[in-house]
Amino acid sequence: MVTHSLLSLSIKSIKSLAPLLDRVLIQRAKVVEKTASGLYLPSAASQAPPPEGTVLAVGPGAPRKDGSIAPVSLKEGDRVVLPAFGGVPVKVGEEEYHLFRDSEILAKLNE
């Protein structure tokens, strides 16, 4: 079984992290601890991260067998549905981000 440790980077801004190949840099949506009406949710309900996030950066794409590049299907700013597990966590300062392969993203949320 392979486990990923949390990569802690000493960079000043997540903007300086550029994904390679078909990788996508995602910031997961924050856990909602309080409803719009001001009610606090129990801690058990707020432990699991929401299954969605925002694309911050994308790689150029992965090479096909013929040498051409298969572009990534997402772009910066897209909201996406993420799998419950997977991705490589990257911590910059106090913020945590994740790198996924384009093919691991489950869906794009259209506004």
Short mmCIF file of N, CA and C in Angstrom, two decimals:
data_model
loop_
_atom_site.label_atom_id
_atom_site.label_comp_id
_atom_site.label_asym_id
_atom_site.label_seq_id
_atom_site.Cartn_x
_atom_site.Cartn_y
_atom_site.Cartn_z
N MET A 1 0.84 -1.17 0.00
CA MET A 1 0.00 0.00 0.00
C MET A 1 0.89 1.24 0.00
N VAL A 2 0.60 2.18 -0.88
CA VAL A 2 1.37 3.41 -0.98
C VAL A 2 0.61 4.51 -0.28
N THR A 3 1.28 5.24 0.60
CA THR A 3 0.66 6.39 1.25
C THR A 3 1.47 7.62 0.91
N HIS A 4 0.78 8.73 0.79
CA HIS A 4 1.44 10.00 0.49
C HIS A 4 1.60 10.78 1.78
N SER A 5 2.78 11.28 2.02
CA SER A 5 2.96 12.17 3.16
C SER A 5 2.66 13.58 2.68
N LEU A 6 2.35 14.43 3.62
CA LEU A 6 2.03 15.81 3.28
C LEU A 6 3.32 16.53 2.91
N LEU A 7 3.38 17.03 1.68
CA LEU A 7 4.55 17.77 1.23
C LEU A 7 4.44 19.19 1.76
N SER A 8 5.42 19.64 2.48
CA SER A 8 5.42 20.99 3.00
C SER A 8 6.47 21.78 2.23
N LEU A 9 6.03 22.79 1.52
CA LEU A 9 6.93 23.57 0.68
C LEU A 9 7.21 24.92 1.31
N SER A 10 8.42 25.39 1.12
CA SER A 10 8.76 26.72 1.63
C SER A 10 8.77 27.71 0.48
N ILE A 11 7.60 27.89 -0.11
CA ILE A 11 7.45 28.90 -1.16
C ILE A 11 6.51 29.97 -0.63
N LYS A 12 6.64 31.16 -1.16
CA LYS A 12 5.87 32.28 -0.64
C LYS A 12 4.43 32.30 -1.15
N SER A 13 4.23 31.78 -2.36
CA SER A 13 2.89 31.84 -2.94
C SER A 13 2.62 30.58 -3.74
N ILE A 14 1.40 30.11 -3.68
CA ILE A 14 1.00 28.93 -4.44
C ILE A 14 1.06 29.22 -5.95
N LYS A 15 1.04 30.50 -6.32
CA LYS A 15 1.12 30.88 -7.74
C LYS A 15 2.44 30.46 -8.37
N SER A 16 3.48 30.25 -7.55
CA SER A 16 4.76 29.85 -8.11
C SER A 16 4.87 28.34 -8.31
N LEU A 17 3.83 27.59 -7.99
CA LEU A 17 3.81 26.14 -8.19
C LEU A 17 3.10 25.84 -9.51
N ALA A 18 3.83 25.33 -10.50
CA ALA A 18 3.27 25.04 -11.83
C ALA A 18 3.19 23.53 -12.03
N PRO A 19 1.99 22.97 -12.15
CA PRO A 19 1.85 21.53 -12.37
C PRO A 19 2.47 21.10 -13.70
N LEU A 20 2.99 19.89 -13.74
CA LEU A 20 3.57 19.33 -14.95
C LEU A 20 2.61 18.33 -15.58
N LEU A 21 2.83 18.06 -16.88
CA LEU A 21 2.05 17.07 -17.64
C LEU A 21 0.56 17.29 -17.46
N ASP A 22 -0.17 16.23 -17.06
CA ASP A 22 -1.63 16.34 -16.96
C ASP A 22 -2.09 16.57 -15.52
N ARG A 23 -1.24 17.17 -14.70
CA ARG A 23 -1.58 17.41 -13.30
C ARG A 23 -2.40 18.70 -13.17
N VAL A 24 -3.26 18.71 -12.15
CA VAL A 24 -4.14 19.84 -11.88
C VAL A 24 -3.99 20.21 -10.40
N LEU A 25 -3.73 21.49 -10.11
CA LEU A 25 -3.61 21.96 -8.74
C LEU A 25 -4.98 22.43 -8.27
N ILE A 26 -5.44 21.85 -7.15
CA ILE A 26 -6.79 22.10 -6.65
C ILE A 26 -6.73 22.65 -5.23
N GLN A 27 -7.60 23.61 -4.94
CA GLN A 27 -7.83 24.02 -3.56
C GLN A 27 -9.21 23.50 -3.19
N ARG A 28 -9.25 22.57 -2.23
CA ARG A 28 -10.53 22.01 -1.80
C ARG A 28 -11.39 23.10 -1.17
N ALA A 29 -12.71 22.94 -1.33
CA ALA A 29 -13.64 23.86 -0.69
C ALA A 29 -13.49 23.73 0.82
N LYS A 30 -13.71 24.81 1.53
CA LYS A 30 -13.60 24.81 2.99
C LYS A 30 -14.78 24.08 3.61
N VAL A 31 -14.53 23.46 4.74
CA VAL A 31 -15.58 22.78 5.50
C VAL A 31 -16.48 23.85 6.11
N VAL A 32 -17.78 23.71 5.92
CA VAL A 32 -18.74 24.66 6.47
C VAL A 32 -19.05 24.24 7.90
N GLU A 33 -18.73 25.12 8.84
CA GLU A 33 -18.97 24.82 10.24
C GLU A 33 -20.19 25.56 10.78
N LYS A 34 -20.70 26.50 9.99
CA LYS A 34 -21.85 27.29 10.43
C LYS A 34 -22.78 27.48 9.24
N THR A 35 -24.08 27.31 9.45
CA THR A 35 -25.04 27.48 8.36
C THR A 35 -25.26 28.97 8.10
N ALA A 36 -25.96 29.27 7.00
CA ALA A 36 -26.24 30.65 6.64
C ALA A 36 -27.07 31.35 7.72
N SER A 37 -27.90 30.58 8.44
CA SER A 37 -28.73 31.17 9.49
C SER A 37 -27.99 31.31 10.82
N GLY A 38 -26.71 30.86 10.87
CA GLY A 38 -25.92 31.04 12.07
C GLY A 38 -25.82 29.83 12.98
N LEU A 39 -26.42 28.71 12.59
CA LEU A 39 -26.34 27.50 13.41
C LEU A 39 -25.01 26.80 13.18
N TYR A 40 -24.37 26.36 14.26
CA TYR A 40 -23.11 25.62 14.15
C TYR A 40 -23.41 24.14 13.91
N LEU A 41 -22.67 23.54 12.98
CA LEU A 41 -22.83 22.13 12.68
C LEU A 41 -22.00 21.30 13.66
N PRO A 42 -22.48 20.09 13.99
CA PRO A 42 -21.69 19.23 14.89
C PRO A 42 -20.34 18.91 14.26
N SER A 43 -19.33 18.68 15.10
CA SER A 43 -17.99 18.44 14.58
C SER A 43 -17.91 17.19 13.72
N ALA A 44 -18.72 16.17 13.98
CA ALA A 44 -18.69 14.95 13.18
C ALA A 44 -19.10 15.23 11.74
N ALA A 45 -20.03 16.15 11.56
CA ALA A 45 -20.50 16.48 10.21
C ALA A 45 -19.48 17.28 9.44
N SER A 46 -18.58 17.95 10.14
CA SER A 46 -17.64 18.83 9.45
C SER A 46 -16.24 18.22 9.31
N GLN A 47 -16.05 16.96 9.67
CA GLN A 47 -14.72 16.37 9.59
C GLN A 47 -14.31 16.02 8.17
N ALA A 48 -15.20 15.51 7.36
CA ALA A 48 -14.86 15.12 5.99
C ALA A 48 -14.82 16.37 5.11
N PRO A 49 -13.78 16.53 4.29
CA PRO A 49 -13.74 17.69 3.41
C PRO A 49 -14.81 17.57 2.33
N PRO A 50 -15.35 18.70 1.89
CA PRO A 50 -16.34 18.65 0.82
C PRO A 50 -15.72 18.04 -0.44
N PRO A 51 -16.53 17.35 -1.24
CA PRO A 51 -15.99 16.69 -2.43
C PRO A 51 -15.82 17.63 -3.62
N GLU A 52 -15.58 18.90 -3.36
CA GLU A 52 -15.40 19.83 -4.47
C GLU A 52 -14.24 20.76 -4.20
N GLY A 53 -13.79 21.40 -5.27
CA GLY A 53 -12.68 22.33 -5.14
C GLY A 53 -12.60 23.23 -6.35
N THR A 54 -11.62 24.11 -6.34
CA THR A 54 -11.40 25.07 -7.42
C THR A 54 -10.03 24.82 -8.03
N VAL A 55 -9.98 24.83 -9.36
CA VAL A 55 -8.72 24.64 -10.09
C VAL A 55 -7.91 25.93 -10.00
N LEU A 56 -6.68 25.81 -9.50
CA LEU A 56 -5.79 26.97 -9.40
C LEU A 56 -4.80 27.03 -10.55
N ALA A 57 -4.37 25.86 -11.04
CA ALA A 57 -3.40 25.81 -12.14
C ALA A 57 -3.48 24.44 -12.81
N VAL A 58 -3.13 24.39 -14.09
CA VAL A 58 -3.12 23.13 -14.83
C VAL A 58 -1.80 22.99 -15.58
N GLY A 59 -1.39 21.73 -15.77
CA GLY A 59 -0.21 21.46 -16.56
C GLY A 59 -0.53 21.57 -18.05
N PRO A 60 0.48 21.46 -18.90
CA PRO A 60 0.27 21.60 -20.35
C PRO A 60 -0.43 20.40 -20.98
N GLY A 61 -0.40 19.25 -20.33
CA GLY A 61 -1.01 18.04 -20.89
C GLY A 61 0.00 16.92 -20.94
N ALA A 62 -0.50 15.71 -21.18
CA ALA A 62 0.36 14.53 -21.22
C ALA A 62 0.64 14.14 -22.67
N PRO A 63 1.82 13.62 -22.94
CA PRO A 63 2.14 13.20 -24.31
C PRO A 63 1.37 11.93 -24.69
N ARG A 64 0.88 11.93 -25.93
CA ARG A 64 0.23 10.74 -26.48
C ARG A 64 1.30 9.84 -27.08
N LYS A 65 0.92 8.65 -27.53
CA LYS A 65 1.88 7.72 -28.14
C LYS A 65 2.53 8.29 -29.39
N ASP A 66 1.78 9.13 -30.13
CA ASP A 66 2.33 9.70 -31.37
C ASP A 66 3.19 10.94 -31.11
N GLY A 67 3.35 11.32 -29.83
CA GLY A 67 4.18 12.47 -29.49
C GLY A 67 3.43 13.77 -29.34
N SER A 68 2.18 13.83 -29.81
CA SER A 68 1.41 15.06 -29.63
C SER A 68 0.96 15.16 -28.16
N ILE A 69 0.52 16.33 -27.78
CA ILE A 69 0.12 16.58 -26.39
C ILE A 69 -1.40 16.52 -26.27
N ALA A 70 -1.89 15.70 -25.32
CA ALA A 70 -3.32 15.66 -25.00
C ALA A 70 -3.57 16.75 -23.96
N PRO A 71 -4.26 17.82 -24.31
CA PRO A 71 -4.44 18.93 -23.38
C PRO A 71 -5.30 18.53 -22.18
N VAL A 72 -5.09 19.24 -21.07
CA VAL A 72 -5.89 19.03 -19.86
C VAL A 72 -7.29 19.57 -20.13
N SER A 73 -8.30 18.87 -19.61
CA SER A 73 -9.70 19.23 -19.90
C SER A 73 -10.24 20.36 -19.03
N LEU A 74 -9.44 20.87 -18.10
CA LEU A 74 -9.89 21.92 -17.19
C LEU A 74 -9.06 23.17 -17.37
N LYS A 75 -9.56 24.28 -16.79
CA LYS A 75 -8.80 25.53 -16.82
C LYS A 75 -8.89 26.19 -15.44
N GLU A 76 -8.02 27.15 -15.20
CA GLU A 76 -8.03 27.86 -13.93
C GLU A 76 -9.41 28.44 -13.65
N GLY A 77 -9.84 28.31 -12.40
CA GLY A 77 -11.13 28.87 -11.99
C GLY A 77 -12.28 27.88 -12.06
N ASP A 78 -12.11 26.74 -12.76
CA ASP A 78 -13.18 25.74 -12.83
C ASP A 78 -13.45 25.17 -11.45
N ARG A 79 -14.72 24.94 -11.15
CA ARG A 79 -15.11 24.23 -9.94
C ARG A 79 -15.31 22.77 -10.32
N VAL A 80 -14.77 21.86 -9.51
CA VAL A 80 -14.78 20.45 -9.86
C VAL A 80 -15.22 19.57 -8.69
N VAL A 81 -15.68 18.35 -9.02
CA VAL A 81 -16.02 17.33 -8.03
C VAL A 81 -14.81 16.41 -7.93
N LEU A 82 -14.36 16.17 -6.70
CA LEU A 82 -13.16 15.40 -6.45
C LEU A 82 -13.48 14.02 -5.87
N PRO A 83 -12.57 13.06 -6.09
CA PRO A 83 -12.77 11.76 -5.45
C PRO A 83 -12.54 11.88 -3.94
N ALA A 84 -13.09 10.94 -3.19
CA ALA A 84 -12.94 10.97 -1.73
C ALA A 84 -11.48 10.79 -1.32
N PHE A 85 -10.72 10.02 -2.10
CA PHE A 85 -9.32 9.77 -1.78
C PHE A 85 -8.47 10.06 -3.01
N GLY A 86 -7.18 10.19 -2.80
CA GLY A 86 -6.27 10.40 -3.91
C GLY A 86 -5.73 11.81 -3.94
N GLY A 87 -4.93 12.06 -4.93
CA GLY A 87 -4.27 13.35 -5.03
C GLY A 87 -3.08 13.41 -4.09
N VAL A 88 -2.20 14.32 -4.36
CA VAL A 88 -1.01 14.52 -3.52
C VAL A 88 -1.20 15.83 -2.77
N PRO A 89 -1.27 15.78 -1.44
CA PRO A 89 -1.44 17.01 -0.68
C PRO A 89 -0.15 17.84 -0.67
N VAL A 90 -0.31 19.15 -0.79
CA VAL A 90 0.82 20.08 -0.77
C VAL A 90 0.43 21.21 0.18
N LYS A 91 1.28 21.45 1.18
CA LYS A 91 0.99 22.50 2.15
C LYS A 91 1.91 23.68 1.91
N VAL A 92 1.32 24.86 1.76
CA VAL A 92 2.06 26.11 1.59
C VAL A 92 1.61 27.03 2.72
N GLY A 93 2.50 27.30 3.65
CA GLY A 93 2.11 28.07 4.83
C GLY A 93 1.08 27.27 5.62
N GLU A 94 -0.04 27.88 5.90
CA GLU A 94 -1.12 27.19 6.63
C GLU A 94 -2.15 26.58 5.69
N GLU A 95 -2.07 26.87 4.40
CA GLU A 95 -3.05 26.38 3.42
C GLU A 95 -2.64 25.03 2.86
N GLU A 96 -3.62 24.18 2.59
CA GLU A 96 -3.36 22.88 1.98
C GLU A 96 -4.02 22.82 0.60
N TYR A 97 -3.27 22.30 -0.37
CA TYR A 97 -3.72 22.16 -1.74
C TYR A 97 -3.52 20.70 -2.14
N HIS A 98 -4.04 20.32 -3.32
CA HIS A 98 -3.87 18.94 -3.79
C HIS A 98 -3.54 18.95 -5.29
N LEU A 99 -2.66 18.04 -5.67
CA LEU A 99 -2.35 17.81 -7.08
C LEU A 99 -3.03 16.50 -7.50
N PHE A 100 -3.86 16.58 -8.53
CA PHE A 100 -4.54 15.42 -9.10
C PHE A 100 -4.15 15.29 -10.56
N ARG A 101 -4.24 14.08 -11.09
CA ARG A 101 -4.16 13.91 -12.54
C ARG A 101 -5.50 14.34 -13.11
N ASP A 102 -5.49 14.85 -14.31
CA ASP A 102 -6.72 15.29 -14.97
C ASP A 102 -7.77 14.16 -14.97
N SER A 103 -7.34 12.94 -15.21
CA SER A 103 -8.27 11.81 -15.30
C SER A 103 -8.87 11.41 -13.96
N GLU A 104 -8.30 11.89 -12.84
CA GLU A 104 -8.85 11.56 -11.52
C GLU A 104 -10.01 12.46 -11.13
N ILE A 105 -10.13 13.62 -11.77
CA ILE A 105 -11.22 14.55 -11.45
C ILE A 105 -12.52 13.94 -11.94
N LEU A 106 -13.54 13.92 -11.06
CA LEU A 106 -14.79 13.23 -11.39
C LEU A 106 -15.72 14.03 -12.31
N ALA A 107 -15.82 15.34 -12.09
CA ALA A 107 -16.75 16.14 -12.88
C ALA A 107 -16.41 17.62 -12.76
N LYS A 108 -16.88 18.38 -13.72
CA LYS A 108 -16.76 19.84 -13.69
C LYS A 108 -18.13 20.38 -13.35
N LEU A 109 -18.19 21.33 -12.42
CA LEU A 109 -19.46 21.95 -12.03
C LEU A 109 -19.70 23.17 -12.90
N ASN A 110 -20.76 23.13 -13.69
CA ASN A 110 -21.10 24.26 -14.56
C ASN A 110 -22.00 25.21 -13.80
N GLU A 111 -21.73 26.48 -13.93
CA GLU A 111 -22.50 27.51 -13.22
C GLU A 111 -23.83 27.74 -13.89
#
